[in-house]
PDB file of C-alpha atoms in Angstrom:
ATOM      1  CA  ARG A   1      32.204 -74.798 -34.341  1.00 53.00           C
ATOM      2  CA  ARG A   2      32.893 -75.109 -38.044  1.00 63.00           C
ATOM      3  CA  GLY A   3      33.135 -71.692 -39.771  1.00 62.00           C
ATOM      4  CA  GLU A   4      33.411 -69.750 -36.528  1.00 65.00           C
ATOM      5  CA  ARG A   5      36.001 -66.958 -36.589  1.00 66.00           C
ATOM      6  CA  ARG A   6      38.063 -66.282 -33.540  1.00 67.00           C
ATOM      7  CA  ALA A   7      39.191 -62.805 -32.616  1.00 65.00           C
ATOM      8  CA  PRO A   8      42.967 -62.359 -32.960  1.00 67.00           C
ATOM      9  CA  ALA A   9      44.820 -62.852 -29.719  1.00 65.00           C
ATOM     10  CA  ALA A  10      46.053 -59.679 -28.051  1.00 60.00           C
ATOM     11  CA  PRO A  11      49.822 -59.234 -28.337  1.00 63.00           C
ATOM     12  CA  GLU A  12      51.723 -60.152 -25.251  1.00 57.00           C
ATOM     13  CA  PRO A  13      53.053 -57.095 -23.368  1.00 56.00           C
ATOM     14  CA  ALA A  14      56.704 -56.322 -24.000  1.00 60.00           C
ATOM     15  CA  LEU A  15      59.185 -57.042 -21.272  1.00 72.00           C
ATOM     16  CA  ALA A  16      59.316 -53.897 -19.133  1.00 79.00           C
ATOM     17  CA  ILE A  17      62.968 -52.823 -19.078  1.00 88.00           C
ATOM     18  CA  ALA A  18      63.744 -49.453 -17.510  1.00 91.00           C
ATOM     19  CA  LEU A  19      66.422 -47.281 -19.139  1.00 90.00           C
ATOM     20  CA  ASP A  20      68.978 -44.990 -17.536  1.00 92.00           C
ATOM     21  CA  VAL A  21      71.778 -44.601 -20.093  1.00 92.00           C
ATOM     22  CA  LEU A  22      74.116 -41.615 -20.343  1.00 93.00           C
ATOM     23  CA  VAL A  23      75.883 -41.028 -23.675  1.00 91.00           C
ATOM     24  CA  GLU A  24      78.777 -38.588 -24.045  1.00 92.00           C
ATOM     25  CA  VAL A  25      79.429 -37.383 -27.613  1.00 89.00           C
ATOM     26  CA  PRO A  26      82.868 -35.707 -27.743  1.00 86.00           C
ATOM     27  CA  GLY A  27      82.778 -35.358 -31.538  1.00 79.00           C
ATOM     28  CA  ARG A  28      83.022 -37.334 -34.787  1.00 78.00           C
ATOM     29  CA  LEU A  29      79.258 -37.935 -34.793  1.00 84.00           C
ATOM     30  CA  TYR A  30      78.030 -36.819 -38.208  1.00 85.00           C
ATOM     31  CA  LEU A  31      74.564 -35.829 -39.327  1.00 82.00           C
ATOM     32  CA  ARG A  32      74.171 -35.909 -43.117  1.00 79.00           C
ATOM     33  CA  GLY A  33      71.196 -35.685 -45.446  1.00 75.00           C
ATOM     34  CA  ARG A  34      68.894 -33.165 -47.189  1.00 75.00           C
ATOM     35  CA  GLY A  35      71.853 -30.865 -47.779  1.00 79.00           C
ATOM     36  CA  LEU A  36      73.086 -30.931 -44.172  1.00 83.00           C
ATOM     37  CA  ASP A  37      76.597 -32.091 -43.294  1.00 85.00           C
ATOM     38  CA  ALA A  38      77.464 -31.417 -39.648  1.00 88.00           C
ATOM     39  CA  GLU A  39      79.642 -32.789 -36.848  1.00 89.00           C
ATOM     40  CA  LEU A  40      77.870 -32.977 -33.478  1.00 90.00           C
ATOM     41  CA  VAL A  41      78.984 -32.858 -29.850  1.00 91.00           C
ATOM     42  CA  GLY A  42      76.992 -33.042 -26.632  1.00 92.00           C
ATOM     43  CA  ARG A  43      75.420 -35.326 -24.055  1.00 93.00           C
ATOM     44  CA  LEU A  44      72.251 -37.424 -24.139  1.00 92.00           C
ATOM     45  CA  GLN A  45      70.425 -39.466 -21.504  1.00 92.00           C
ATOM     46  CA  ALA A  46      67.956 -42.236 -22.323  1.00 91.00           C
ATOM     47  CA  LEU A  47      65.186 -42.688 -19.735  1.00 90.00           C
ATOM     48  CA  GLY A  48      61.782 -44.347 -19.692  1.00 88.00           C
ATOM     49  CA  THR A  49      61.442 -47.943 -20.829  1.00 88.00           C
ATOM     50  CA  LEU A  50      62.677 -49.936 -23.790  1.00 85.00           C
ATOM     51  CA  ALA A  51      59.145 -49.855 -25.217  1.00 84.00           C
ATOM     52  CA  ARG A  52      58.755 -46.098 -24.630  1.00 86.00           C
ATOM     53  CA  PRO A  53      62.149 -44.431 -24.410  1.00 88.00           C
ATOM     54  CA  GLU A  54      62.567 -40.765 -23.525  1.00 90.00           C
ATOM     55  CA  ILE A  55      65.692 -38.930 -24.618  1.00 91.00           C
ATOM     56  CA  ARG A  56      66.980 -35.918 -22.692  1.00 92.00           C
ATOM     57  CA  GLY A  57      69.859 -33.563 -23.444  1.00 93.00           C
ATOM     58  CA  GLU A  58      71.105 -31.790 -26.546  1.00 92.00           C
ATOM     59  CA  LEU A  59      73.617 -32.005 -29.363  1.00 93.00           C
ATOM     60  CA  ARG A  60      75.350 -28.989 -30.893  1.00 93.00           C
ATOM     61  CA  THR A  61      77.065 -28.607 -34.233  1.00 91.00           C
ATOM     62  CA  GLN A  62      80.799 -28.193 -33.866  1.00 86.00           C
ATOM     63  CA  ARG A  63      81.190 -27.410 -37.554  1.00 85.00           C
ATOM     64  CA  GLY A  64      79.162 -27.983 -40.682  1.00 87.00           C
ATOM     65  CA  THR A  65      77.544 -26.725 -43.861  1.00 87.00           C
ATOM     66  CA  PHE A  66      74.114 -26.669 -45.456  1.00 88.00           C
ATOM     67  CA  SER A  67      73.941 -27.097 -49.239  1.00 83.00           C
ATOM     68  CA  LEU A  68      71.009 -25.542 -51.080  1.00 83.00           C
ATOM     69  CA  ALA A  69      70.852 -26.075 -54.862  1.00 75.00           C
ATOM     70  CA  GLY A  70      74.643 -26.154 -55.075  1.00 70.00           C
ATOM     71  CA  ARG A  71      75.232 -23.167 -52.770  1.00 79.00           C
ATOM     72  CA  ASN A  72      77.019 -23.945 -49.508  1.00 82.00           C
ATOM     73  CA  LEU A  73      76.024 -22.048 -46.365  1.00 89.00           C
ATOM     74  CA  SER A  74      78.011 -22.177 -43.115  1.00 90.00           C
ATOM     75  CA  LEU A  75      76.226 -23.313 -39.966  1.00 91.00           C
ATOM     76  CA  THR A  76      76.376 -20.422 -37.517  1.00 91.00           C
ATOM     77  CA  ARG A  77      74.085 -22.119 -34.966  1.00 92.00           C
ATOM     78  CA  GLY A  78      72.969 -25.707 -34.713  1.00 92.00           C
ATOM     79  CA  ILE A  79      71.194 -27.281 -31.733  1.00 93.00           C
ATOM     80  CA  LEU A  80      69.256 -30.545 -31.545  1.00 92.00           C
ATOM     81  CA  ARG A  81      67.437 -30.416 -28.222  1.00 92.00           C
ATOM     82  CA  PHE A  82      65.636 -33.415 -26.721  1.00 90.00           C
ATOM     83  CA  ASP A  83      63.261 -31.820 -24.219  1.00 83.00           C
ATOM     84  CA  GLN A  84      59.793 -32.898 -25.353  1.00 76.00           C
ATOM     85  CA  GLY A  85      60.020 -36.567 -24.381  1.00 74.00           C
ATOM     86  CA  GLY A  86      60.101 -39.348 -26.941  1.00 78.00           C
ATOM     87  CA  VAL A  87      62.908 -39.568 -29.466  1.00 85.00           C
ATOM     88  CA  VAL A  88      62.192 -36.619 -31.845  1.00 87.00           C
ATOM     89  CA  PRO A  89      64.409 -33.583 -31.145  1.00 90.00           C
ATOM     90  CA  SER A  90      63.516 -29.933 -31.645  1.00 91.00           C
ATOM     91  CA  LEU A  91      65.734 -27.954 -34.012  1.00 90.00           C
ATOM     92  CA  ASP A  92      67.348 -24.551 -33.692  1.00 93.00           C
ATOM     93  CA  VAL A  93      69.556 -24.341 -36.785  1.00 92.00           C
ATOM     94  CA  VAL A  94      70.766 -21.276 -38.694  1.00 93.00           C
ATOM     95  CA  ALA A  95      72.911 -21.384 -41.852  1.00 93.00           C
ATOM     96  CA  THR A  96      74.468 -18.189 -43.229  1.00 93.00           C
ATOM     97  CA  ALA A  97      75.913 -17.031 -46.541  1.00 90.00           C
ATOM     98  CA  ARG A  98      77.141 -13.644 -47.750  1.00 88.00           C
ATOM     99  CA  THR A  99      76.808 -12.146 -51.218  1.00 84.00           C
ATOM    100  CA  ALA A 100      78.112  -8.857 -52.553  1.00 80.00           C
ATOM    101  CA  ASN A 101      75.504  -6.748 -50.722  1.00 86.00           C
ATOM    102  CA  TYR A 102      73.497  -9.085 -48.478  1.00 90.00           C
ATOM    103  CA  THR A 103      73.836 -11.437 -45.541  1.00 92.00           C
ATOM    104  CA  ILE A 104      71.334 -14.297 -45.898  1.00 92.00           C
ATOM    105  CA  ASN A 105      70.173 -16.644 -43.133  1.00 93.00           C
ATOM    106  CA  VAL A 106      68.203 -19.867 -43.551  1.00 91.00           C
ATOM    107  CA  GLY A 107      66.747 -21.068 -40.246  1.00 91.00           C
ATOM    108  CA  PHE A 108      65.004 -24.258 -39.120  1.00 90.00           C
ATOM    109  CA  SER A 109      63.093 -24.438 -35.845  1.00 91.00           C
ATOM    110  CA  GLY A 110      60.578 -26.753 -34.205  1.00 90.00           C
ATOM    111  CA  PRO A 111      60.256 -30.563 -34.219  1.00 89.00           C
ATOM    112  CA  ALA A 112      62.670 -32.328 -36.535  1.00 85.00           C
ATOM    113  CA  ASP A 113      59.894 -34.202 -38.340  1.00 84.00           C
ATOM    114  CA  ALA A 114      58.058 -30.937 -39.232  1.00 85.00           C
ATOM    115  CA  PRO A 115      60.351 -27.919 -38.797  1.00 87.00           C
ATOM    116  CA  ALA A 116      59.418 -24.343 -39.680  1.00 89.00           C
ATOM    117  CA  VAL A 117      61.708 -22.674 -42.250  1.00 88.00           C
ATOM    118  CA  VAL A 118      62.565 -18.979 -42.159  1.00 89.00           C
ATOM    119  CA  ILE A 119      64.587 -17.221 -44.887  1.00 89.00           C
ATOM    120  CA  GLU A 120      65.854 -13.747 -44.048  1.00 91.00           C
ATOM    121  CA  SER A 121      68.304 -11.233 -45.439  1.00 92.00           C
ATOM    122  CA  ASN A 122      70.033  -8.127 -44.188  1.00 92.00           C
ATOM    123  CA  PRO A 123      69.054  -5.662 -45.664  1.00 92.00           C
ATOM    124  CA  PRO A 124      65.541  -7.219 -45.869  1.00 92.00           C
ATOM    125  CA  LEU A 125      64.237  -8.627 -49.180  1.00 90.00           C
ATOM    126  CA  PRO A 126      61.142 -10.629 -50.250  1.00 85.00           C
ATOM    127  CA  GLN A 127      61.620 -14.403 -50.025  1.00 76.00           C
ATOM    128  CA  ASP A 128      61.930 -15.020 -53.786  1.00 74.00           C
ATOM    129  CA  GLU A 129      64.441 -12.183 -54.042  1.00 88.00           C
ATOM    130  CA  VAL A 130      66.426 -13.618 -51.128  1.00 89.00           C
ATOM    131  CA  LEU A 131      66.809 -16.966 -52.901  1.00 86.00           C
ATOM    132  CA  ALA A 132      67.761 -15.260 -56.170  1.00 86.00           C
ATOM    133  CA  ARG A 133      70.491 -13.303 -54.383  1.00 88.00           C
ATOM    134  CA  LEU A 134      71.638 -16.375 -52.482  1.00 86.00           C
ATOM    135  CA  LEU A 135      71.888 -18.714 -55.478  1.00 83.00           C
ATOM    136  CA  PHE A 136      72.836 -16.333 -58.286  1.00 80.00           C
ATOM    137  CA  ASP A 137      73.631 -12.970 -56.651  1.00 81.00           C
ATOM    138  CA  ARG A 138      71.139 -11.247 -58.968  1.00 80.00           C
ATOM    139  CA  GLY A 139      67.549 -10.029 -58.785  1.00 83.00           C
ATOM    140  CA  THR A 140      64.664 -12.125 -60.085  1.00 82.00           C
ATOM    141  CA  ASP A 141      64.212  -9.776 -63.071  1.00 83.00           C
ATOM    142  CA  ARG A 142      67.622 -10.863 -64.381  1.00 80.00           C
ATOM    143  CA  LEU A 143      67.200 -14.628 -64.054  1.00 77.00           C
ATOM    144  CA  SER A 144      66.951 -17.078 -66.924  1.00 73.00           C
ATOM    145  CA  PRO A 145      64.091 -19.637 -67.033  1.00 73.00           C
ATOM    146  CA  PHE A 146      66.562 -22.358 -66.053  1.00 71.00           C
ATOM    147  CA  GLU A 147      67.616 -20.362 -62.986  1.00 74.00           C
ATOM    148  CA  ILE A 148      63.970 -19.766 -62.012  1.00 77.00           C
ATOM    149  CA  VAL A 149      63.556 -23.561 -62.002  1.00 75.00           C
ATOM    150  CA  GLY A 150      66.529 -23.639 -59.635  1.00 75.00           C
ATOM    151  CA  ILE A 151      64.737 -21.329 -57.196  1.00 79.00           C
ATOM    152  CA  SER A 152      61.666 -23.601 -57.333  1.00 77.00           C
ATOM    153  CA  GLU A 153      63.887 -26.596 -56.596  1.00 75.00           C
ATOM    154  CA  ALA A 154      65.451 -24.766 -53.643  1.00 79.00           C
ATOM    155  CA  LEU A 155      62.009 -23.932 -52.211  1.00 78.00           C
ATOM    156  CA  ALA A 156      60.942 -27.558 -52.649  1.00 75.00           C
ATOM    157  CA  GLN A 157      64.059 -28.739 -50.797  1.00 76.00           C
ATOM    158  CA  LEU A 158      63.404 -26.335 -47.920  1.00 79.00           C
ATOM    159  CA  THR A 159      59.706 -27.126 -47.539  1.00 72.00           C
ATOM    160  CA  GLY A 160      59.797 -30.833 -48.445  1.00 67.00           C
ATOM    161  CA  VAL A 161      57.148 -30.322 -51.152  1.00 60.00           C
ATOM    162  CA  GLU A 162      57.477 -32.302 -54.382  1.00 55.00           C
ATOM    163  CA  LEU A 163      57.043 -30.145 -57.472  1.00 48.00           C
ATOM    164  CA  PRO A 164      54.244 -31.174 -59.900  1.00 49.00           C
ATOM    165  CA  GLY A 165      55.633 -33.357 -62.677  1.00 48.00           C
ATOM    166  CA  GLY A 166      59.071 -33.383 -61.132  1.00 48.00           C
ATOM    167  CA  GLY A 167      59.080 -37.025 -60.108  1.00 50.00           C
ATOM    168  CA  PRO A 168      61.587 -38.363 -57.588  1.00 47.00           C
ATOM    169  CA  GLY A 169      64.104 -35.635 -56.848  1.00 51.00           C
ATOM    170  CA  GLY A 170      62.233 -32.847 -58.635  1.00 55.00           C
ATOM    171  CA  VAL A 171      62.375 -31.253 -62.080  1.00 58.00           C
ATOM    172  CA  LEU A 172      66.170 -31.159 -62.335  1.00 60.00           C
ATOM    173  CA  ALA A 173      66.394 -34.839 -61.429  1.00 64.00           C
ATOM    174  CA  SER A 174      63.936 -35.662 -64.217  1.00 67.00           C
ATOM    175  CA  ILE A 175      65.996 -33.650 -66.717  1.00 68.00           C
ATOM    176  CA  ARG A 176      69.187 -35.293 -65.475  1.00 68.00           C
ATOM    177  CA  ARG A 177      67.737 -38.783 -65.944  1.00 71.00           C
ATOM    178  CA  PHE A 178      66.408 -37.901 -69.419  1.00 73.00           C
ATOM    179  CA  LEU A 179      69.846 -36.643 -70.543  1.00 76.00           C
ATOM    180  CA  GLY A 180      71.662 -39.591 -68.966  1.00 78.00           C
ATOM    181  CA  LEU A 181      73.806 -37.394 -66.698  1.00 74.00           C
ATOM    182  CA  ASP A 182      75.199 -38.244 -63.275  1.00 70.00           C
ATOM    183  CA  SER A 183      74.805 -34.700 -61.968  1.00 69.00           C
ATOM    184  CA  LEU A 184      72.983 -31.529 -62.988  1.00 69.00           C
ATOM    185  CA  GLY A 185      72.703 -28.375 -60.952  1.00 65.00           C
ATOM    186  CA  PHE A 186      73.654 -24.781 -60.477  1.00 62.00           C
ATOM    187  CA  ALA A 187      77.021 -23.241 -59.740  1.00 61.00           C
ATOM    188  CA  ALA A 188      76.924 -20.299 -57.380  1.00 55.00           C
ATOM    189  CA  PRO A 189      79.274 -17.363 -58.053  1.00 56.00           C
ATOM    190  CA  GLU A 190      82.771 -18.203 -56.877  1.00 54.00           C
ATOM    191  CA  VAL A 191      83.227 -14.637 -55.614  1.00 51.00           C
ATOM    192  CA  PRO A 192      80.641 -12.060 -54.495  1.00 51.00           C
ATOM    193  CA  GLY A 193      79.263 -10.304 -57.548  1.00 53.00           C
ATOM    194  CA  GLY A 194      80.635 -12.957 -59.897  1.00 55.00           C
ATOM    195  CA  ALA A 195      78.718 -15.048 -62.382  1.00 55.00           C
ATOM    196  CA  GLY A 196      76.948 -18.285 -61.600  1.00 59.00           C
ATOM    197  CA  GLY A 197      75.686 -20.795 -64.128  1.00 64.00           C
ATOM    198  CA  ALA A 198      74.599 -24.325 -64.860  1.00 70.00           C
ATOM    199  CA  GLN A 199      76.848 -27.348 -64.466  1.00 75.00           C
ATOM    200  CA  ALA A 200      76.535 -30.972 -65.511  1.00 79.00           C
ATOM    201  CA  GLY A 201      78.715 -34.038 -65.129  1.00 81.00           C
ATOM    202  CA  ARG A 202      79.031 -37.684 -66.069  1.00 83.00           C
ATOM    203  CA  TYR A 203      81.443 -40.475 -65.149  1.00 80.00           C
ATOM    204  CA  LEU A 204      83.326 -41.801 -68.178  1.00 83.00           C
ATOM    205  CA  LEU A 205      85.076 -44.529 -66.173  1.00 81.00           C
ATOM    206  CA  PRO A 206      85.099 -45.431 -62.466  1.00 78.00           C
ATOM    207  CA  GLY A 207      86.828 -42.502 -60.791  1.00 76.00           C
ATOM    208  CA  VAL A 208      87.001 -40.380 -63.976  1.00 84.00           C
ATOM    209  CA  ARG A 209      84.405 -37.618 -64.287  1.00 83.00           C
ATOM    210  CA  LEU A 210      83.772 -35.161 -67.110  1.00 86.00           C
ATOM    211  CA  GLY A 211      82.116 -31.850 -66.219  1.00 84.00           C
ATOM    212  CA  LEU A 212      80.603 -29.021 -68.265  1.00 82.00           C
ATOM    213  CA  ARG A 213      79.747 -25.499 -67.138  1.00 77.00           C
ATOM    214  CA  GLN A 214      77.823 -22.704 -68.818  1.00 73.00           C
ATOM    215  CA  GLY A 215      78.117 -19.377 -67.032  1.00 69.00           C
ATOM    216  CA  THR A 216      75.546 -16.613 -67.068  1.00 59.00           C
ATOM    217  CA  ASP A 217      78.279 -14.261 -68.336  1.00 63.00           C
ATOM    218  CA  GLY A 218      78.750 -16.340 -71.490  1.00 65.00           C
ATOM    219  CA  GLN A 219      81.827 -18.166 -70.205  1.00 73.00           C
ATOM    220  CA  THR A 220      81.899 -21.886 -70.989  1.00 80.00           C
ATOM    221  CA  GLY A 221      84.232 -24.567 -69.759  1.00 82.00           C
ATOM    222  CA  VAL A 222      84.910 -28.279 -69.649  1.00 87.00           C
ATOM    223  CA  GLY A 223      86.782 -30.076 -66.904  1.00 85.00           C
ATOM    224  CA  ILE A 224      87.912 -33.566 -66.017  1.00 86.00           C
ATOM    225  CA  GLU A 225      88.636 -35.118 -62.618  1.00 85.00           C
ATOM    226  CA  ALA A 226      90.537 -38.362 -62.080  1.00 85.00           C
ATOM    227  CA  GLU A 227      90.686 -40.036 -58.673  1.00 80.00           C
ATOM    228  CA  ILE A 228      94.165 -41.574 -58.342  1.00 82.00           C
ATOM    229  CA  THR A 229      93.716 -42.686 -54.719  1.00 78.00           C
ATOM    230  CA  PRO A 230      90.882 -42.075 -52.227  1.00 70.00           C
ATOM    231  CA  ARG A 231      92.767 -38.907 -51.149  1.00 75.00           C
ATOM    232  CA  LEU A 232      94.631 -37.821 -54.310  1.00 83.00           C
ATOM    233  CA  ARG A 233      92.787 -36.340 -57.280  1.00 81.00           C
ATOM    234  CA  LEU A 234      93.964 -34.763 -60.537  1.00 86.00           C
ATOM    235  CA  GLU A 235      91.929 -31.946 -62.072  1.00 85.00           C
ATOM    236  CA  GLY A 236      92.099 -30.209 -65.425  1.00 85.00           C
ATOM    237  CA  SER A 237      89.885 -27.645 -67.143  1.00 83.00           C
ATOM    238  CA  ALA A 238      89.722 -25.637 -70.352  1.00 84.00           C
ATOM    239  CA  GLY A 239      87.362 -22.952 -71.541  1.00 78.00           C
ATOM    240  CA  THR A 240      86.954 -19.385 -72.638  1.00 75.00           C
ATOM    241  CA  ALA A 241      88.549 -18.186 -69.382  1.00 69.00           C
ATOM    242  CA  GLY A 242      91.770 -20.198 -69.920  1.00 75.00           C
ATOM    243  CA  GLU A 243      93.236 -23.566 -68.988  1.00 81.00           C
ATOM    244  CA  ARG A 244      94.162 -25.068 -65.645  1.00 79.00           C
ATOM    245  CA  LEU A 245      95.832 -28.264 -64.456  1.00 81.00           C
ATOM    246  CA  GLY A 246      96.351 -29.238 -60.847  1.00 79.00           C
ATOM    247  CA  ALA A 247      96.131 -31.848 -58.115  1.00 79.00           C
ATOM    248  CA  THR A 248      94.341 -31.887 -54.761  1.00 75.00           C
ATOM    249  CA  TYR A 249      95.079 -33.987 -51.704  1.00 72.00           C
ATOM    250  CA  SER A 250      92.643 -34.329 -48.805  1.00 63.00           C
ATOM    251  CA  TYR A 251      93.069 -35.857 -45.370  1.00 60.00           C
ATOM    252  CA  GLU A 252      90.499 -35.953 -42.567  1.00 50.00           C
ATOM    253  CA  TRP A 253      91.464 -36.186 -38.890  1.00 50.00           C
TER     254      TRP A 253
END
């Protein structure tokens, strides 16, 4: 009849294809994103059907790091375990860093799409103090306002919460875009008990980057990096601490 609406046809059922696939991962499988850079090894088995696959097995980190607001932590334990059915693994990941007086662990556990985050130190400290020691190796009472923003950014990265008014990437990303910089962040102390600071950078030409650093101890510096080949890079710096010129060569196998 004219004007009569027909109910949409039900989708045809997918072709039922059973899975039984075993995957060996001897290495060179990389997991990168949200500060994580890890190489994985292990064994996985895909069961179920093509429409509803179930993954069994686990992957372990052979080596890797976790970067938090410019501070690199070493992965001391990293397991992605597929034991709940479906395709979402459960995490058991611990990253560790050491400062002058503390050992700090950042742990992730639970389902990968909603993991619980635990931040601990030895000797024990409150959570905000732990992050202050981790990022700047100083107590919260000695932090500048800019460094306090850095702690907020680190908490937002760990919890996946977007800071109010921060926009995509958070407060620092908004400041970086406003200043027209390619990078803006915090430099952790190079040695335990040393001074951290703020660092910014911008590419002058393809492969040529200019960097600035302002340390919390009053030291300032400017540096330039030029990529000669994908593996060879020239570096130079000048500042209140002196001048330096050198070259670095990297090769991955």
